[in-house]
PDB file of C-alpha atoms and ligand atoms in Angstrom:
ATOM      1  CA  MET K   1     267.568 126.308 176.506  1.00  0.00           C
ATOM      2  CA  ALA K   2     270.662 126.679 178.696  1.00  0.00           C
ATOM      3  CA  SER K   3     273.849 125.552 176.944  1.00  0.00           C
ATOM      4  CA  SER K   4     276.104 123.005 178.600  1.00  0.00           C
ATOM      5  CA  PRO K   5     279.040 124.414 180.582  1.00  0.00           C
ATOM      6  CA  GLU K   6     281.780 125.596 178.229  1.00  0.00           C
ATOM      7  CA  ILE K   7     285.499 125.510 178.863  1.00  0.00           C
ATOM      8  CA  THR K   8     287.103 128.499 177.144  1.00  0.00           C
ATOM      9  CA  ARG K   9     290.540 130.024 177.353  1.00  0.00           C
ATOM     10  CA  PHE K  10     292.459 133.238 176.813  1.00  0.00           C
ATOM     11  CA  ALA K  11     295.947 132.456 175.515  1.00  0.00           C
ATOM     12  CA  PRO K  12     298.179 135.526 175.430  1.00  0.00           C
ATOM     13  CA  SER K  13     301.899 135.600 174.709  1.00  0.00           C
ATOM     14  CA  PRO K  14     303.834 137.648 177.286  1.00  0.00           C
ATOM     15  CA  THR K  15     305.733 139.671 174.686  1.00  0.00           C
ATOM     16  CA  GLY K  16     304.293 143.106 175.384  1.00  0.00           C
ATOM     17  CA  PRO K  17     301.431 144.968 177.030  1.00  0.00           C
ATOM     18  CA  LEU K  18     297.846 143.833 176.578  1.00  0.00           C
ATOM     19  CA  HIS K  19     295.845 146.261 174.457  1.00  0.00           C
ATOM     20  CA  LEU K  20     292.143 146.737 173.769  1.00  0.00           C
ATOM     21  CA  GLY K  21     292.134 143.842 171.283  1.00  0.00           C
ATOM     22  CA  HIS K  22     293.381 141.477 173.981  1.00  0.00           C
ATOM     23  CA  ALA K  23     290.848 142.865 176.447  1.00  0.00           C
ATOM     24  CA  TYR K  24     288.062 142.074 173.997  1.00  0.00           C
ATOM     25  CA  ALA K  25     289.379 138.547 173.303  1.00  0.00           C
ATOM     26  CA  ALA K  26     289.613 137.861 177.041  1.00  0.00           C
ATOM     27  CA  MET K  27     286.129 139.258 177.684  1.00  0.00           C
ATOM     28  CA  VAL K  28     284.547 137.159 174.936  1.00  0.00           C
ATOM     29  CA  ALA K  29     286.104 133.952 176.299  1.00  0.00           C
ATOM     30  CA  HIS K  30     285.315 134.869 179.898  1.00  0.00           C
ATOM     31  CA  ASP K  31     281.696 135.877 179.251  1.00  0.00           C
ATOM     32  CA  LEU K  32     280.870 132.777 177.184  1.00  0.00           C
ATOM     33  CA  ALA K  33     282.262 130.497 179.890  1.00  0.00           C
ATOM     34  CA  ARG K  34     280.546 132.305 182.737  1.00  0.00           C
ATOM     35  CA  ALA K  35     277.183 132.583 180.930  1.00  0.00           C
ATOM     36  CA  SER K  36     277.159 128.798 180.522  1.00  0.00           C
ATOM     37  CA  GLY K  37     278.281 128.115 184.103  1.00  0.00           C
ATOM     38  CA  GLY K  38     281.564 126.797 182.737  1.00  0.00           C
ATOM     39  CA  ARG K  39     285.273 127.458 183.232  1.00  0.00           C
ATOM     40  CA  PHE K  40     287.499 130.215 181.897  1.00  0.00           C
ATOM     41  CA  LEU K  41     291.189 129.266 181.688  1.00  0.00           C
ATOM     42  CA  ILE K  42     294.353 131.256 181.076  1.00  0.00           C
ATOM     43  CA  ARG K  43     297.180 129.754 179.092  1.00  0.00           C
ATOM     44  CA  ILE K  44     300.430 131.627 178.732  1.00  0.00           C
ATOM     45  CA  GLU K  45     301.785 130.974 175.231  1.00  0.00           C
ATOM     46  CA  ASP K  46     305.475 131.478 175.937  1.00  0.00           C
ATOM     47  CA  ILE K  47     307.185 129.140 173.478  1.00  0.00           C
ATOM     48  CA  ASP K  48     309.134 131.989 171.899  1.00  0.00           C
ATOM     49  CA  ARG K  49     311.628 132.313 174.743  1.00  0.00           C
ATOM     50  CA  SER K  50     313.530 135.108 172.982  1.00  0.00           C
ATOM     51  CA  ARG K  51     310.501 137.431 173.096  1.00  0.00           C
ATOM     52  CA  CYS K  52     308.682 136.453 176.311  1.00  0.00           C
ATOM     53  CA  ARG K  53     309.398 138.241 179.608  1.00  0.00           C
ATOM     54  CA  PRO K  54     308.182 137.435 183.153  1.00  0.00           C
ATOM     55  CA  GLU K  55     307.364 141.166 183.649  1.00  0.00           C
ATOM     56  CA  TRP K  56     304.877 141.007 180.783  1.00  0.00           C
ATOM     57  CA  GLU K  57     303.334 137.879 182.198  1.00  0.00           C
ATOM     58  CA  ALA K  58     302.828 139.544 185.592  1.00  0.00           C
ATOM     59  CA  ARG K  59     301.158 142.505 183.887  1.00  0.00           C
ATOM     60  CA  ILE K  60     298.765 140.245 181.997  1.00  0.00           C
ATOM     61  CA  PHE K  61     297.305 139.029 185.295  1.00  0.00           C
ATOM     62  CA  GLU K  62     297.130 142.554 186.715  1.00  0.00           C
ATOM     63  CA  ASP K  63     295.317 143.818 183.624  1.00  0.00           C
ATOM     64  CA  LEU K  64     292.832 140.939 183.558  1.00  0.00           C
ATOM     65  CA  ALA K  65     292.039 141.342 187.249  1.00  0.00           C
ATOM     66  CA  TRP K  66     291.614 145.099 186.754  1.00  0.00           C
ATOM     67  CA  LEU K  67     289.159 144.388 183.942  1.00  0.00           C
ATOM     68  CA  GLY K  68     287.140 142.408 186.470  1.00  0.00           C
ATOM     69  CA  LEU K  69     287.765 139.021 184.859  1.00  0.00           C
ATOM     70  CA  SER K  70     288.204 135.973 187.063  1.00  0.00           C
ATOM     71  CA  TRP K  71     289.800 132.789 185.800  1.00  0.00           C
ATOM     72  CA  ASP K  72     289.893 129.221 186.971  1.00  0.00           C
ATOM     73  CA  PRO K  73     293.159 127.651 188.080  1.00  0.00           C
ATOM     74  CA  PRO K  74     295.541 126.233 187.127  1.00  0.00           C
ATOM     75  CA  VAL K  75     297.228 128.609 184.700  1.00  0.00           C
ATOM     76  CA  TRP K  76     299.172 126.652 182.089  1.00  0.00           C
ATOM     77  CA  ARG K  77     302.470 127.759 180.556  1.00  0.00           C
ATOM     78  CA  GLN K  78     303.480 126.318 177.220  1.00  0.00           C
ATOM     79  CA  SER K  79     307.167 126.481 178.202  1.00  0.00           C
ATOM     80  CA  GLU K  80     306.354 123.716 180.713  1.00  0.00           C
ATOM     81  CA  ARG K  81     304.683 121.528 178.098  1.00  0.00           C
ATOM     82  CA  LEU K  82     307.518 120.917 175.647  1.00  0.00           C
ATOM     83  CA  ALA K  83     307.535 117.148 176.235  1.00  0.00           C
ATOM     84  CA  SER K  84     303.957 116.892 174.934  1.00  0.00           C
ATOM     85  CA  TYR K  85     304.874 118.782 171.780  1.00  0.00           C
ATOM     86  CA  GLU K  86     307.921 116.527 171.262  1.00  0.00           C
ATOM     87  CA  ALA K  87     305.736 113.443 171.559  1.00  0.00           C
ATOM     88  CA  ALA K  88     303.345 114.779 168.912  1.00  0.00           C
ATOM     89  CA  LEU K  89     306.236 115.612 166.594  1.00  0.00           C
ATOM     90  CA  ASP K  90     307.591 112.074 167.047  1.00  0.00           C
ATOM     91  CA  ARG K  91     304.207 110.665 166.144  1.00  0.00           C
ATOM     92  CA  LEU K  92     303.911 112.759 162.964  1.00  0.00           C
ATOM     93  CA  TRP K  93     307.551 112.038 162.051  1.00  0.00           C
ATOM     94  CA  ASP K  94     307.011 108.296 162.448  1.00  0.00           C
ATOM     95  CA  GLN K  95     304.025 108.545 160.108  1.00  0.00           C
ATOM     96  CA  GLY K  96     306.327 110.143 157.484  1.00  0.00           C
ATOM     97  CA  LEU K  97     304.349 113.397 157.514  1.00  0.00           C
ATOM     98  CA  LEU K  98     307.185 115.789 158.435  1.00  0.00           C
ATOM     99  CA  TYR K  99     310.364 116.806 156.670  1.00  0.00           C
ATOM    100  CA  PRO K 100     313.277 119.050 157.721  1.00  0.00           C
ATOM    101  CA  CYS K 101     313.575 122.450 156.077  1.00  0.00           C
ATOM    102  CA  THR K 102     316.529 124.826 156.001  1.00  0.00           C
ATOM    103  CA  CYS K 103     314.949 127.601 153.923  1.00  0.00           C
ATOM    104  CA  ASN K 104     314.719 131.126 155.269  1.00  0.00           C
ATOM    105  CA  ARG K 105     312.220 133.724 154.076  1.00  0.00           C
ATOM    106  CA  ARG K 106     314.596 134.995 151.387  1.00  0.00           C
ATOM    107  CA  ASP K 107     315.130 131.458 150.010  1.00  0.00           C
ATOM    108  CA  ILE K 108     311.364 130.977 149.872  1.00  0.00           C
ATOM    109  CA  LEU K 109     310.712 134.206 147.980  1.00  0.00           C
ATOM    110  CA  ALA K 110     313.600 133.423 145.594  1.00  0.00           C
ATOM    111  CA  ALA K 111     312.179 129.941 144.920  1.00  0.00           C
ATOM    112  CA  LEU K 112     308.747 131.430 144.281  1.00  0.00           C
ATOM    113  CA  ASP K 113     310.459 133.703 141.765  1.00  0.00           C
ATOM    114  CA  ALA K 114     307.893 136.451 142.238  1.00  0.00           C
ATOM    115  CA  PRO K 115     307.753 139.789 143.987  1.00  0.00           C
ATOM    116  CA  GLN K 116     306.416 139.399 147.516  1.00  0.00           C
ATOM    117  CA  GLU K 117     303.044 140.961 146.592  1.00  0.00           C
ATOM    118  CA  GLY K 118     302.461 138.370 143.874  1.00  0.00           C
ATOM    119  CA  VAL K 119     302.973 135.203 145.923  1.00  0.00           C
ATOM    120  CA  PRO K 120     300.133 133.181 147.452  1.00  0.00           C
ATOM    121  CA  MET K 121     299.933 134.025 151.147  1.00  0.00           C
ATOM    122  CA  GLY K 122     299.041 131.409 153.755  1.00  0.00           C
ATOM    123  CA  PRO K 123     298.339 131.906 157.463  1.00  0.00           C
ATOM    124  CA  ASP K 124     302.102 132.083 158.180  1.00  0.00           C
ATOM    125  CA  GLY K 125     303.236 134.068 155.138  1.00  0.00           C
ATOM    126  CA  PRO K 126     304.106 132.955 151.600  1.00  0.00           C
ATOM    127  CA  VAL K 127     302.881 129.446 150.799  1.00  0.00           C
ATOM    128  CA  TYR K 128     306.021 127.275 150.877  1.00  0.00           C
ATOM    129  CA  PRO K 129     307.169 126.225 147.384  1.00  0.00           C
ATOM    130  CA  GLY K 130     308.362 122.806 148.591  1.00  0.00           C
ATOM    131  CA  THR K 131     312.120 123.253 148.077  1.00  0.00           C
ATOM    132  CA  CYS K 132     313.173 120.835 150.857  1.00  0.00           C
ATOM    133  CA  ARG K 133     310.281 118.393 150.445  1.00  0.00           C
ATOM    134  CA  HIS K 134     312.071 115.916 148.219  1.00  0.00           C
ATOM    135  CA  LYS K 135     315.459 115.898 149.937  1.00  0.00           C
ATOM    136  CA  PRO K 136     316.452 112.606 151.606  1.00  0.00           C
ATOM    137  CA  ARG K 137     314.783 112.349 155.032  1.00  0.00           C
ATOM    138  CA  PRO K 138     317.075 111.440 157.963  1.00  0.00           C
ATOM    139  CA  LYS K 139     316.142 108.306 159.955  1.00  0.00           C
ATOM    140  CA  ILE K 140     315.924 110.151 163.268  1.00  0.00           C
ATOM    141  CA  ARG K 141     313.838 113.301 163.654  1.00  0.00           C
ATOM    142  CA  PRO K 142     316.305 116.224 163.643  1.00  0.00           C
ATOM    143  CA  THR K 143     315.909 118.812 166.406  1.00  0.00           C
ATOM    144  CA  ASP K 144     318.220 121.439 164.930  1.00  0.00           C
ATOM    145  CA  ARG K 145     316.103 122.270 161.878  1.00  0.00           C
ATOM    146  CA  ALA K 146     312.578 123.422 161.172  1.00  0.00           C
ATOM    147  CA  LEU K 147     310.103 120.627 160.449  1.00  0.00           C
ATOM    148  CA  ARG K 148     307.337 121.091 157.889  1.00  0.00           C
ATOM    149  CA  LEU K 149     304.121 119.159 157.457  1.00  0.00           C
ATOM    150  CA  ASP K 150     303.941 117.485 154.045  1.00  0.00           C
ATOM    151  CA  MET K 151     300.443 118.710 153.266  1.00  0.00           C
ATOM    152  CA  ALA K 152     299.810 116.439 150.280  1.00  0.00           C
ATOM    153  CA  LYS K 153     300.626 113.370 152.404  1.00  0.00           C
ATOM    154  CA  ALA K 154     298.733 114.664 155.440  1.00  0.00           C
ATOM    155  CA  LEU K 155     295.412 115.196 153.665  1.00  0.00           C
ATOM    156  CA  PRO K 156     292.698 112.921 155.021  1.00  0.00           C
ATOM    157  CA  ALA K 157     290.676 110.552 152.861  1.00  0.00           C
ATOM    158  CA  SER K 158     287.378 112.093 153.923  1.00  0.00           C
ATOM    159  CA  PRO K 159     286.780 115.848 154.170  1.00  0.00           C
ATOM    160  CA  LEU K 160     287.156 117.606 157.507  1.00  0.00           C
ATOM    161  CA  HIS K 161     285.006 120.372 158.879  1.00  0.00           C
ATOM    162  CA  PHE K 162     284.423 122.492 161.964  1.00  0.00           C
ATOM    163  CA  HIS K 163     281.503 124.352 163.499  1.00  0.00           C
ATOM    164  CA  GLU K 164     281.616 128.102 163.776  1.00  0.00           C
ATOM    165  CA  GLU K 165     279.452 129.850 166.370  1.00  0.00           C
ATOM    166  CA  GLY K 166     280.882 133.359 166.368  1.00  0.00           C
ATOM    167  CA  LEU K 167     280.563 136.110 163.776  1.00  0.00           C
ATOM    168  CA  SER K 168     277.195 135.815 162.045  1.00  0.00           C
ATOM    169  CA  SER K 169     278.837 136.044 158.600  1.00  0.00           C
ATOM    170  CA  LEU K 170     280.855 132.905 159.400  1.00  0.00           C
ATOM    171  CA  GLN K 171     278.412 130.825 161.431  1.00  0.00           C
ATOM    172  CA  GLY K 172     277.726 127.219 160.498  1.00  0.00           C
ATOM    173  CA  LYS K 173     279.573 124.150 159.330  1.00  0.00           C
ATOM    174  CA  HIS K 174     282.844 124.835 157.496  1.00  0.00           C
ATOM    175  CA  PRO K 175     284.229 122.120 155.240  1.00  0.00           C
ATOM    176  CA  ILE K 176     287.998 122.113 154.774  1.00  0.00           C
ATOM    177  CA  THR K 177     288.875 121.082 151.251  1.00  0.00           C
ATOM    178  CA  PRO K 178     292.162 119.472 150.148  1.00  0.00           C
ATOM    179  CA  LYS K 179     292.480 122.154 147.456  1.00  0.00           C
ATOM    180  CA  ASP K 180     292.258 124.910 150.065  1.00  0.00           C
ATOM    181  CA  LEU K 181     294.913 123.298 152.259  1.00  0.00           C
ATOM    182  CA  ILE K 182     297.286 122.647 149.374  1.00  0.00           C
ATOM    183  CA  GLU K 183     296.878 125.995 147.655  1.00  0.00           C
ATOM    184  CA  ASN K 184     296.259 128.396 150.518  1.00  0.00           C
ATOM    185  CA  THR K 185     298.147 126.805 153.395  1.00  0.00           C
ATOM    186  CA  GLY K 186     300.864 124.545 151.996  1.00  0.00           C
ATOM    187  CA  ASP K 187     303.572 122.786 153.989  1.00  0.00           C
ATOM    188  CA  ILE K 188     303.441 124.791 157.220  1.00  0.00           C
ATOM    189  CA  VAL K 189     306.188 124.717 159.865  1.00  0.00           C
ATOM    190  CA  LEU K 190     305.219 122.583 162.874  1.00  0.00           C
ATOM    191  CA  SER K 191     308.517 122.854 164.684  1.00  0.00           C
ATOM    192  CA  ARG K 192     310.643 125.962 164.484  1.00  0.00           C
ATOM    193  CA  ARG K 193     314.393 125.504 164.676  1.00  0.00           C
ATOM    194  CA  ASP K 194     314.744 127.872 167.629  1.00  0.00           C
ATOM    195  CA  MET K 195     311.682 126.644 169.577  1.00  0.00           C
ATOM    196  CA  GLY K 196     311.221 122.931 169.017  1.00  0.00           C
ATOM    197  CA  THR K 197     307.512 123.528 168.382  1.00  0.00           C
ATOM    198  CA  SER K 198     305.219 126.083 166.747  1.00  0.00           C
ATOM    199  CA  TYR K 199     302.084 128.029 167.565  1.00  0.00           C
ATOM    200  CA  HIS K 200     299.898 125.665 165.500  1.00  0.00           C
ATOM    201  CA  LEU K 201     301.144 122.472 167.114  1.00  0.00           C
ATOM    202  CA  SER K 202     301.164 123.751 170.698  1.00  0.00           C
ATOM    203  CA  VAL K 203     297.751 125.370 170.545  1.00  0.00           C
ATOM    204  CA  VAL K 204     296.124 122.198 169.216  1.00  0.00           C
ATOM    205  CA  ILE K 205     297.723 119.945 171.805  1.00  0.00           C
ATOM    206  CA  ASP K 206     296.938 122.250 174.696  1.00  0.00           C
ATOM    207  CA  ASP K 207     293.350 123.004 173.672  1.00  0.00           C
ATOM    208  CA  ALA K 208     292.753 119.250 173.689  1.00  0.00           C
ATOM    209  CA  ALA K 209     294.711 118.613 176.900  1.00  0.00           C
ATOM    210  CA  GLN K 210     292.768 121.338 178.722  1.00  0.00           C
ATOM    211  CA  GLY K 211     289.449 120.044 177.404  1.00  0.00           C
ATOM    212  CA  ILE K 212     288.545 123.327 175.706  1.00  0.00           C
ATOM    213  CA  THR K 213     285.017 122.972 174.321  1.00  0.00           C
ATOM    214  CA  LEU K 214     284.761 126.347 172.594  1.00  0.00           C
ATOM    215  CA  VAL K 215     287.856 128.035 171.138  1.00  0.00           C
ATOM    216  CA  THR K 216     287.314 131.782 170.973  1.00  0.00           C
ATOM    217  CA  ARG K 217     289.743 133.866 168.918  1.00  0.00           C
ATOM    218  CA  GLY K 218     289.944 136.780 166.483  1.00  0.00           C
ATOM    219  CA  ALA K 219     288.648 136.379 162.946  1.00  0.00           C
ATOM    220  CA  ASP K 220     292.226 136.863 161.686  1.00  0.00           C
ATOM    221  CA  LEU K 221     292.912 133.283 162.824  1.00  0.00           C
ATOM    222  CA  PHE K 222     290.126 131.746 160.745  1.00  0.00           C
ATOM    223  CA  ALA K 223     292.582 130.307 158.186  1.00  0.00           C
ATOM    224  CA  ALA K 224     294.802 128.983 160.997  1.00  0.00           C
ATOM    225  CA  THR K 225     291.793 127.153 162.452  1.00  0.00           C
ATOM    226  CA  LYS K 226     291.722 124.945 159.337  1.00  0.00           C
ATOM    227  CA  ILE K 227     295.303 123.838 160.063  1.00  0.00           C
ATOM    228  CA  HIS K 228     294.311 123.113 163.640  1.00  0.00           C
ATOM    229  CA  VAL K 229     291.396 120.920 162.614  1.00  0.00           C
ATOM    230  CA  LEU K 230     293.723 118.949 160.322  1.00  0.00           C
ATOM    231  CA  LEU K 231     296.262 118.531 163.149  1.00  0.00           C
ATOM    232  CA  GLN K 232     293.519 117.341 165.509  1.00  0.00           C
ATOM    233  CA  HIS K 233     292.629 114.709 162.934  1.00  0.00           C
ATOM    234  CA  LEU K 234     296.258 113.619 162.467  1.00  0.00           C
ATOM    235  CA  LEU K 235     296.896 113.427 166.205  1.00  0.00           C
ATOM    236  CA  GLY K 236     293.627 111.716 167.100  1.00  0.00           C
ATOM    237  CA  LEU K 237     292.362 114.706 169.122  1.00  0.00           C
ATOM    238  CA  PRO K 238     288.781 115.988 169.349  1.00  0.00           C
ATOM    239  CA  THR K 239     287.790 119.090 167.386  1.00  0.00           C
ATOM    240  CA  PRO K 240     286.237 121.737 169.654  1.00  0.00           C
ATOM    241  CA  ARG K 241     283.647 124.236 168.409  1.00  0.00           C
ATOM    242  CA  TYR K 242     284.956 127.622 167.323  1.00  0.00           C
ATOM    243  CA  HIS K 243     283.850 131.170 167.954  1.00  0.00           C
ATOM    244  CA  HIS K 244     285.776 133.692 165.854  1.00  0.00           C
ATOM    245  CA  HIS K 245     285.095 137.237 166.960  1.00  0.00           C
ATOM    246  CA  ARG K 246     285.523 140.609 165.331  1.00  0.00           C
ATOM    247  CA  LEU K 247     288.836 142.420 165.560  1.00  0.00           C
ATOM    248  CA  ILE K 248     289.305 145.645 167.445  1.00  0.00           C
ATOM    249  CA  ARG K 249     290.631 148.308 165.096  1.00  0.00           C
ATOM    250  CA  ASP K 250     292.090 151.766 165.503  1.00  0.00           C
ATOM    251  CA  GLU K 251     290.529 154.950 164.094  1.00  0.00           C
ATOM    252  CA  MET K 252     292.150 154.200 160.721  1.00  0.00           C
ATOM    253  CA  GLY K 253     290.519 150.772 160.614  1.00  0.00           C
ATOM    254  CA  LYS K 254     293.809 148.972 161.235  1.00  0.00           C
ATOM    255  CA  ARG K 255     293.808 145.927 163.517  1.00  0.00           C
ATOM    256  CA  LEU K 256     295.519 146.604 166.842  1.00  0.00           C
ATOM    257  CA  ALA K 257     298.852 144.850 167.252  1.00  0.00           C
ATOM    258  CA  LYS K 258     301.428 144.491 170.015  1.00  0.00           C
ATOM    259  CA  ARG K 259     303.185 147.610 168.771  1.00  0.00           C
ATOM    260  CA  ASP K 260     300.053 149.636 169.579  1.00  0.00           C
ATOM    261  CA  ASP K 261     301.336 150.508 173.030  1.00  0.00           C
ATOM    262  CA  ALA K 262     299.272 153.665 172.857  1.00  0.00           C
ATOM    263  CA  ARG K 263     296.214 151.512 173.483  1.00  0.00           C
ATOM    264  CA  ALA K 264     297.821 149.447 176.205  1.00  0.00           C
ATOM    265  CA  LEU K 265     295.352 148.780 178.993  1.00  0.00           C
ATOM    266  CA  GLU K 266     297.811 150.040 181.544  1.00  0.00           C
ATOM    267  CA  ILE K 267     297.607 153.511 180.067  1.00  0.00           C
ATOM    268  CA  TYR K 268     293.841 153.621 180.534  1.00  0.00           C
ATOM    269  CA  ARG K 269     294.337 152.230 183.992  1.00  0.00           C
ATOM    270  CA  THR K 270     296.809 154.923 185.046  1.00  0.00           C
ATOM    271  CA  GLU K 271     294.614 157.596 183.466  1.00  0.00           C
ATOM    272  CA  GLY K 272     291.922 156.551 185.935  1.00  0.00           C
ATOM    273  CA  LEU K 273     289.452 155.161 183.381  1.00  0.00           C
ATOM    274  CA  ALA K 274     286.954 152.672 184.837  1.00  0.00           C
ATOM    275  CA  PRO K 275     287.139 149.101 183.514  1.00  0.00           C
ATOM    276  CA  ASP K 276     283.402 149.328 182.857  1.00  0.00           C
ATOM    277  CA  ALA K 277     284.068 152.105 180.352  1.00  0.00           C
ATOM    278  CA  ILE K 278     286.439 149.767 178.492  1.00  0.00           C
ATOM    279  CA  ARG K 279     283.787 147.060 178.463  1.00  0.00           C
ATOM    280  CA  GLN K 280     281.152 149.517 177.210  1.00  0.00           C
ATOM    281  CA  HIS K 281     283.508 150.767 174.528  1.00  0.00           C
ATOM    282  CA  LEU K 282     284.381 147.282 173.304  1.00  0.00           C
ATOM    283  CA  THR K 283     280.878 145.921 173.312  1.00  0.00           C
ATOM    284  CA  THR K 284     278.899 148.953 172.160  1.00  0.00           C
ATOM    285  CA  GLY K 285     281.522 151.157 170.470  1.00  0.00           C
ATOM    286  CA  GLU K 286     280.863 153.936 173.018  1.00  0.00           C
ATOM    287  CA  THR K 287     283.729 156.481 173.048  1.00  0.00           C
ATOM    288  CA  LEU K 288     286.435 156.065 175.649  1.00  0.00           C
ATOM    289  CA  GLY K 289     287.346 158.669 178.250  1.00  0.00           C
TER     290      GLY K 289
HETATM  291  N1  LIG U 301     298.653 133.206 171.528  1.00  0.00           N
HETATM  292  C1  LIG U 301     297.704 133.372 170.449  1.00  0.00           C
HETATM  293  C2  LIG U 301     297.437 134.850 170.223  1.00  0.00           C
HETATM  294  O1  LIG U 301     297.562 135.640 171.154  1.00  0.00           O
HETATM  295  C3  LIG U 301     296.444 132.628 170.777  1.00  0.00           C
HETATM  296  C4  LIG U 301     295.374 132.761 169.771  1.00  0.00           C
HETATM  297  C5  LIG U 301     294.516 131.515 169.671  1.00  0.00           C
HETATM  298  O2  LIG U 301     294.999 130.469 169.282  1.00  0.00           O
HETATM  299  O3  LIG U 301     293.352 131.587 169.982  1.00  0.00           O
HETATM  300  O4  LIG U 301     297.154 135.250 169.116  1.00  0.00           O
END
């Protein structure tokens, strides 16, 4: 039976060259949309103004076009969407679910009183020990400090879940338990002091605003997805279906990261490799070059 048309997206941050891992993420989103007769969108996640560069953004489009991927307009930029994030923060603040935090990473590790290897790690690093949670809360939402979600207060009365359609080992309905959110996620930052928002908040608002039906992303973001489903619940937004895909790794088995410039698509491009060879390599593991 043909599936209904999906709306998917590729959401890169223009902070460096796209590598093979990005190419795979873009291909997965593109192919699922096209196979269903749906739409494939690009969203530039440029909230971290200190790290994003217009040159990188321009290269993203060149690389995607070279790979043979076509996308549907309009392209969204998160830097143009700050008012929507502010409105969501106001809503959560008014519900008493956020509190300001002045801790840096060193303060957090000191409060946890444990060597870094021994502390519980959440999707954004060490699970926050709650140092600032009980300080008096200002009347007006401050914009010069980080804002954390008070996880214990934010937990819903009935359990949440999401549907996974990607990796076969993960497929099915995933319940999100209060214990998991408290112990393995904790009070995450929803607005960073220097940005006025965060990845988690912006991605949830924009996926809903763009009507994304199927969120495709690497399996490394599986834990982050649980935060997103909670935020959708708190903000009255629909929960899309999810498709977490495998990660592209180097010869040592390490996940490719931005610093892996050696695998930047542009290098393959200038070496004269055909985009089809990249596709073959990513989908079948066939050797490159
Ligand atoms: N900008 C994020 C990244 O590149 C998007 C991932 C996602 O939410 O799917 O990792």
